[in-house]
GROMACS .gro file of C-alpha atoms in nm:
model
  272
    1MET     CA    1   0.450  -0.881  -2.965
    2ALA     CA    2   0.579  -0.687  -2.665
    3GLU     CA    3   0.828  -0.413  -2.736
    4GLY     CA    4   1.190  -0.521  -2.703
    5ILE     CA    5   1.119  -0.893  -2.747
    6GLY     CA    6   1.260  -1.026  -3.070
    7ALA     CA    7   1.198  -1.340  -3.273
    8CYS     CA    8   1.518  -1.498  -3.143
    9ASP     CA    9   1.365  -1.508  -2.796
   10VAL     CA   10   1.123  -1.784  -2.886
   11ARG     CA   11   1.414  -2.025  -2.932
   12ASN     CA   12   1.498  -1.996  -2.563
   13HIS     CA   13   1.280  -2.286  -2.454
   14GLU     CA   14   1.437  -2.306  -2.107
   15ALA     CA   15   1.321  -1.954  -2.021
   16PHE     CA   16   0.967  -2.017  -2.133
   17ARG     CA   17   0.900  -2.368  -2.003
   18PRO     CA   18   0.673  -2.224  -1.730
   19ILE     CA   19   0.452  -2.092  -2.010
   20LEU     CA   20   0.427  -2.435  -2.167
   21ARG     CA   21   0.350  -2.593  -1.830
   22TYR     CA   22   0.078  -2.337  -1.771
   23ALA     CA   23  -0.070  -2.410  -2.115
   24GLY     CA   24  -0.045  -2.786  -2.053
   25LEU     CA   25   0.189  -2.833  -2.348
   26ALA     CA   26   0.485  -3.067  -2.382
   27SER     CA   27   0.795  -2.871  -2.479
   28GLY     CA   28   0.856  -3.090  -2.783
   29SER     CA   29   0.502  -3.091  -2.919
   30LEU     CA   30   0.382  -2.929  -3.239
   31MET     CA   31   0.148  -2.707  -3.038
   32ALA     CA   32   0.434  -2.593  -2.818
   33HIS     CA   33   0.634  -2.502  -3.128
   34SER     CA   34   0.334  -2.303  -3.250
   35VAL     CA   35   0.303  -2.121  -2.919
   36LEU     CA   36   0.670  -2.026  -2.924
   37SER     CA   37   0.697  -1.948  -3.293
   38HIS     CA   38   0.387  -1.736  -3.335
   39GLY     CA   39   0.431  -1.514  -3.032
   40LEU     CA   40   0.147  -1.664  -2.829
   41TRP     CA   41   0.396  -1.702  -2.543
   42VAL     CA   42   0.390  -1.323  -2.507
   43SER     CA   43   0.026  -1.338  -2.403
   44PHE     CA   44   0.082  -1.638  -2.176
   45SER     CA   45   0.388  -1.482  -2.016
   46THR     CA   46   0.195  -1.181  -1.889
   47TYR     CA   47  -0.020  -1.393  -1.658
   48GLY     CA   48   0.068  -1.319  -1.296
   49THR     CA   49   0.099  -1.688  -1.217
   50ILE     CA   50   0.395  -1.739  -1.450
   51ALA     CA   51   0.537  -1.396  -1.534
   52PRO     CA   52   0.769  -1.393  -1.228
   53ASP     CA   53   0.927  -1.728  -1.327
   54VAL     CA   54   0.976  -1.619  -1.687
   55ALA     CA   55   1.118  -1.284  -1.580
   56ARG     CA   56   1.352  -1.447  -1.329
   57ARG     CA   57   1.500  -1.670  -1.603
   58LEU     CA   58   1.544  -1.372  -1.832
   59ILE     CA   59   1.718  -1.170  -1.560
   60ALA     CA   60   1.952  -1.462  -1.491
   61ALA     CA   61   2.031  -1.472  -1.863
   62GLY     CA   62   2.125  -1.102  -1.862
   63ARG     CA   63   1.805  -0.998  -2.038
   64ALA     CA   64   1.657  -0.770  -1.773
   65SER     CA   65   1.496  -0.532  -2.025
   66GLU     CA   66   1.288  -0.818  -2.168
   67ALA     CA   67   1.196  -0.928  -1.816
   68TYR     CA   68   1.089  -0.571  -1.746
   69ASP     CA   69   0.855  -0.571  -2.049
   70ILE     CA   70   0.689  -0.894  -1.940
   71LEU     CA   71   0.650  -0.781  -1.579
   72ARG     CA   72   0.505  -0.444  -1.677
   73ALA     CA   73   0.260  -0.612  -1.912
   74SER     CA   74   0.158  -0.857  -1.641
   75MET     CA   75   0.113  -0.583  -1.382
   76THR     CA   76  -0.096  -0.382  -1.628
   77ARG     CA   77  -0.311  -0.687  -1.698
   78GLU     CA   78  -0.368  -0.753  -1.329
   79ALA     CA   79  -0.447  -0.388  -1.259
   80GLN     CA   80  -0.731  -0.408  -1.512
   81THR     CA   81  -0.897  -0.712  -1.353
   82SER     CA   82  -1.194  -0.679  -1.119
   83PHE     CA   83  -1.018  -0.889  -0.853
   84GLN     CA   84  -0.668  -0.778  -0.764
   85ALA     CA   85  -0.457  -0.987  -0.529
   86PHE     CA   86  -0.121  -0.892  -0.384
   87ASN     CA   87   0.150  -1.086  -0.569
   88SER     CA   88   0.461  -1.082  -0.351
   89LYS     CA   89   0.658  -1.298  -0.594
   90MET     CA   90   0.585  -1.058  -0.878
   91ASP     CA   91   0.691  -0.765  -0.663
   92GLU     CA   92   1.020  -0.919  -0.560
   93VAL     CA   93   1.116  -1.012  -0.917
   94TYR     CA   94   1.011  -0.670  -1.045
   95GLU     CA   95   1.219  -0.498  -0.780
   96ASP     CA   96   1.520  -0.715  -0.867
   97CYS     CA   97   1.468  -0.627  -1.232
   98LEU     CA   98   1.457  -0.253  -1.161
   99ASN     CA   99   1.772  -0.283  -0.951
  100GLN     CA  100   1.952  -0.474  -1.228
  101MET     CA  101   1.856  -0.204  -1.478
  102GLY     CA  102   1.962   0.079  -1.250
  103LYS     CA  103   1.610   0.222  -1.237
  104LEU     CA  104   1.649   0.329  -0.877
  105ASP     CA  105   1.397   0.614  -0.886
  106GLU     CA  106   1.135   0.380  -1.028
  107LEU     CA  107   1.230   0.120  -0.768
  108LYS     CA  108   1.190   0.369  -0.484
  109ALA     CA  109   0.853   0.483  -0.618
  110HIS     CA  110   0.735   0.123  -0.647
  111LEU     CA  111   0.848   0.032  -0.294
  112TRP     CA  112   0.683   0.339  -0.145
  113THR     CA  113   0.356   0.269  -0.327
  114ARG     CA  114   0.360  -0.094  -0.219
  115PHE     CA  115   0.422   0.011   0.140
  116LYS     CA  116   0.140   0.267   0.141
  117ASP     CA  117  -0.109   0.033  -0.022
  118SER     CA  118  -0.046  -0.277   0.188
  119LEU     CA  119   0.169  -0.170   0.485
  120SER     CA  120   0.446  -0.399   0.368
  121ALA     CA  121   0.727  -0.380   0.622
  122ARG     CA  122   0.961  -0.545   0.372
  123ALA     CA  123   0.888  -0.278   0.111
  124LEU     CA  124   0.948   0.000   0.363
  125ARG     CA  125   1.278  -0.146   0.481
  126ASP     CA  126   1.399  -0.187   0.123
  127TYR     CA  127   1.289   0.170   0.045
  128LEU     CA  128   1.477   0.312   0.343
  129LYS     CA  129   1.795   0.125   0.242
  130LEU     CA  130   1.797   0.316  -0.087
  131LEU     CA  131   1.801   0.657   0.084
  132PRO     CA  132   2.112   0.855   0.178
  133ASP     CA  133   2.229   0.855   0.540
  134PHE     CA  134   2.009   1.063   0.770
  135ASP     CA  135   1.738   1.100   0.503
  136ASP     CA  136   1.617   0.756   0.604
  137VAL     CA  137   1.543   0.871   0.960
  138GLU     CA  138   1.305   1.144   0.844
  139ALA     CA  139   1.154   0.913   0.583
  140GLU     CA  140   1.087   0.648   0.848
  141GLU     CA  141   0.897   0.898   1.060
  142THR     CA  142   0.693   1.003   0.757
  143ALA     CA  143   0.620   0.638   0.683
  144LEU     CA  144   0.507   0.569   1.038
  145ASP     CA  145   0.273   0.868   1.014
  146VAL     CA  146   0.121   0.693   0.712
  147VAL     CA  147   0.084   0.375   0.916
  148GLU     CA  148  -0.097   0.556   1.199
  149ALA     CA  149  -0.353   0.694   0.953
  150TYR     CA  150  -0.407   0.365   0.768
  151PRO     CA  151  -0.780   0.287   0.758
  152ARG     CA  152  -0.753  -0.076   0.872
  153LEU     CA  153  -0.675  -0.038   1.242
  154ALA     CA  154  -0.577  -0.402   1.297
  155ALA     CA  155  -0.315  -0.373   1.022
  156THR     CA  156  -0.187  -0.049   1.176
  157ILE     CA  157  -0.149  -0.203   1.522
  158SER     CA  158   0.016  -0.517   1.386
  159PHE     CA  159   0.267  -0.317   1.180
  160LEU     CA  160   0.364  -0.082   1.463
  161VAL     CA  161   0.407  -0.366   1.712
  162GLU     CA  162   0.620  -0.571   1.475
  163TRP     CA  163   0.832  -0.279   1.341
  164PRO     CA  164   0.858  -0.204   1.639
  165ALA     CA  165   0.720   0.142   1.720
  166LEU     CA  166   0.544   0.072   2.048
  167GLU     CA  167   0.490   0.434   2.152
  168ARG     CA  168   0.306   0.494   1.826
  169ALA     CA  169   0.111   0.172   1.866
  170ALA     CA  170  -0.006   0.281   2.211
  171ARG     CA  171  -0.098   0.625   2.079
  172VAL     CA  172  -0.304   0.474   1.800
  173VAL     CA  173  -0.489   0.243   2.038
  174LEU     CA  174  -0.583   0.538   2.260
  175ALA     CA  175  -0.677   0.770   1.973
  176ARG     CA  176  -0.877   0.512   1.777
  177ARG     CA  177  -1.009   0.293   2.057
  178GLY     CA  178  -1.363   0.329   1.924
  179GLU     CA  179  -1.255   0.138   1.612
  180LEU     CA  180  -1.108  -0.161   1.794
  181ASP     CA  181  -1.247  -0.493   1.675
  182GLY     CA  182  -1.232  -0.734   1.965
  183ASP     CA  183  -1.280  -1.026   1.729
  184GLY     CA  184  -0.919  -0.990   1.614
  185TYR     CA  185  -0.791  -1.204   1.900
  186THR     CA  186  -0.450  -1.289   1.761
  187THR     CA  187  -0.355  -0.933   1.668
  188LEU     CA  188  -0.490  -0.777   1.985
  189THR     CA  189  -0.345  -1.040   2.219
  190THR     CA  190   0.001  -1.005   2.063
  191ALA     CA  191  -0.020  -0.626   2.080
  192ALA     CA  192  -0.142  -0.625   2.441
  193GLU     CA  193   0.147  -0.846   2.549
  194ALA     CA  194   0.397  -0.619   2.368
  195LEU     CA  195   0.253  -0.298   2.516
  196ASP     CA  196   0.177  -0.414   2.870
  197ALA     CA  197   0.506  -0.326   3.040
  198ARG     CA  198   0.542   0.032   2.912
  199TYR     CA  199   0.191   0.121   2.798
  200PRO     CA  200  -0.051  -0.057   3.033
  201LEU     CA  201  -0.351   0.161   2.947
  202ALA     CA  202  -0.324   0.075   2.577
  203ALA     CA  203  -0.283  -0.292   2.664
  204THR     CA  204  -0.589  -0.273   2.886
  205LEU     CA  205  -0.800  -0.119   2.610
  206LEU     CA  206  -0.703  -0.400   2.374
  207ARG     CA  207  -0.801  -0.662   2.632
  208ARG     CA  208  -1.125  -0.484   2.711
  209ALA     CA  209  -1.215  -0.489   2.341
  210MET     CA  210  -1.173  -0.867   2.337
  211ILE     CA  211  -1.374  -0.907   2.657
  212GLU     CA  212  -1.660  -0.698   2.524
  213ASP     CA  213  -1.662  -0.881   2.192
  214THR     CA  214  -1.684  -1.213   2.376
  215LEU     CA  215  -1.970  -1.102   2.601
  216ASN     CA  216  -2.160  -0.910   2.334
  217GLY     CA  217  -2.161  -1.221   2.118
  218ALA     CA  218  -2.215  -1.460   2.410
  219LYS     CA  219  -1.914  -1.657   2.282
  220SER     CA  220  -1.910  -1.910   2.562
  221THR     CA  221  -1.612  -2.099   2.419
  222ARG     CA  222  -1.405  -1.786   2.479
  223TYR     CA  223  -1.522  -1.712   2.832
  224ARG     CA  224  -1.206  -1.853   2.989
  225HIS     CA  225  -0.994  -1.629   2.765
  226ALA     CA  226  -1.208  -1.329   2.857
  227VAL     CA  227  -1.169  -1.408   3.227
  228ARG     CA  228  -0.792  -1.419   3.179
  229HIS     CA  229  -0.800  -1.085   2.997
  230LEU     CA  230  -1.003  -0.934   3.279
  231ALA     CA  231  -0.748  -1.058   3.534
  232GLU     CA  232  -0.470  -0.908   3.324
  233CYS     CA  233  -0.657  -0.577   3.318
  234GLN     CA  234  -0.677  -0.587   3.698
  235ALA     CA  235  -0.304  -0.664   3.719
  236SER     CA  236  -0.225  -0.361   3.502
  237ASP     CA  237  -0.457  -0.132   3.696
  238GLN     CA  238  -0.203  -0.015   3.954
  239ALA     CA  239   0.049   0.073   3.682
  240ILE     CA  240  -0.194   0.315   3.517
  241THR     CA  241  -0.154   0.658   3.672
  242ASP     CA  242  -0.396   0.845   3.447
  243PHE     CA  243  -0.704   0.690   3.288
  244GLY     CA  244  -0.807   1.019   3.131
  245ALA     CA  245  -1.150   0.976   2.970
  246VAL     CA  246  -1.123   0.596   2.996
  247LEU     CA  247  -1.315   0.404   3.263
  248THR     CA  248  -1.110   0.282   3.556
  249HIS     CA  249  -1.092  -0.092   3.608
  250GLN     CA  250  -1.358  -0.083   3.880
  251GLU     CA  251  -1.587   0.127   3.662
  252PHE     CA  252  -1.534  -0.105   3.365
  253VAL     CA  253  -1.618  -0.416   3.568
  254ALA     CA  254  -1.929  -0.247   3.712
  255ALA     CA  255  -2.044  -0.156   3.360
  256LEU     CA  256  -1.985  -0.512   3.245
  257ARG     CA  257  -2.189  -0.654   3.533
  258GLU     CA  258  -2.476  -0.420   3.456
  259LYS     CA  259  -2.480  -0.487   3.083
  260HIS     CA  260  -2.404  -0.859   3.091
  261ALA     CA  261  -2.560  -0.967   3.420
  262ARG     CA  262  -2.714  -1.273   3.252
  263ASN     CA  263  -2.385  -1.410   3.123
  264TYR     CA  264  -2.384  -1.648   3.418
  265GLY     CA  265  -2.119  -1.877   3.274
  266PHE     CA  266  -1.874  -1.589   3.247
  267TRP     CA  267  -1.939  -1.444   3.593
  268SER     CA  268  -1.922  -1.784   3.757
  269LEU     CA  269  -1.567  -1.814   3.623
  270VAL     CA  270  -1.481  -1.460   3.734
  271ASP     CA  271  -1.622  -1.501   4.085
  272GLY     CA  272  -1.543  -1.868   4.126
   0.00000   0.00000   0.00000
């Protein structure tokens, strides 16, 4: 039986009804009594699907230390599985539990780890709230450095646009433009719209990535979207004062015509 969980706990049927539901047991059945009386609920309660509900009931009953034991056991179990899925409900209950117990250093460490692993904006905001005044400003900059270096570029762009940290988002697009995946239409379209007014070159690169993905894959159902993106690139052209190593709009269009001359459906829409 888990440390800190006594025999009296098994009489608290209300707290452990989720376990019985998970096991398919009626709360008044002989089997349910066996589960509760012989400690089998401890094993059931560590499953990630029900541990948050059990822990939440324990916290509400003023038994945060017992909730902590169950949550830690569940997190350990899930960490040992071959397939690990992010469990936001588990995280939120665990964080509430740590807060109730005054384990603020452990809470901060957990929030920071969750942020670094999954770019959780919620975890970062909660982490920053726990820091003293002024320390949070420096910590935010450190966190955004982590975001810029995150290996999944689409997640990086999405985070920076939504935070928002648009200057950083534009910088990332320029620095890592070779990694852009034009198939991520929703992320790139949202980012391009957010960046267009102040960072037109970054917005243009995002739109070009979508255009090239469409033409490279001959995705005819997206030709109209690609034509719109190309028109938006042309509209942004005059606002870009320095293309640097990036092709100008005219050079980009010329390269497209050379490479994709046979995409007649696309060019008929562009020229039509």
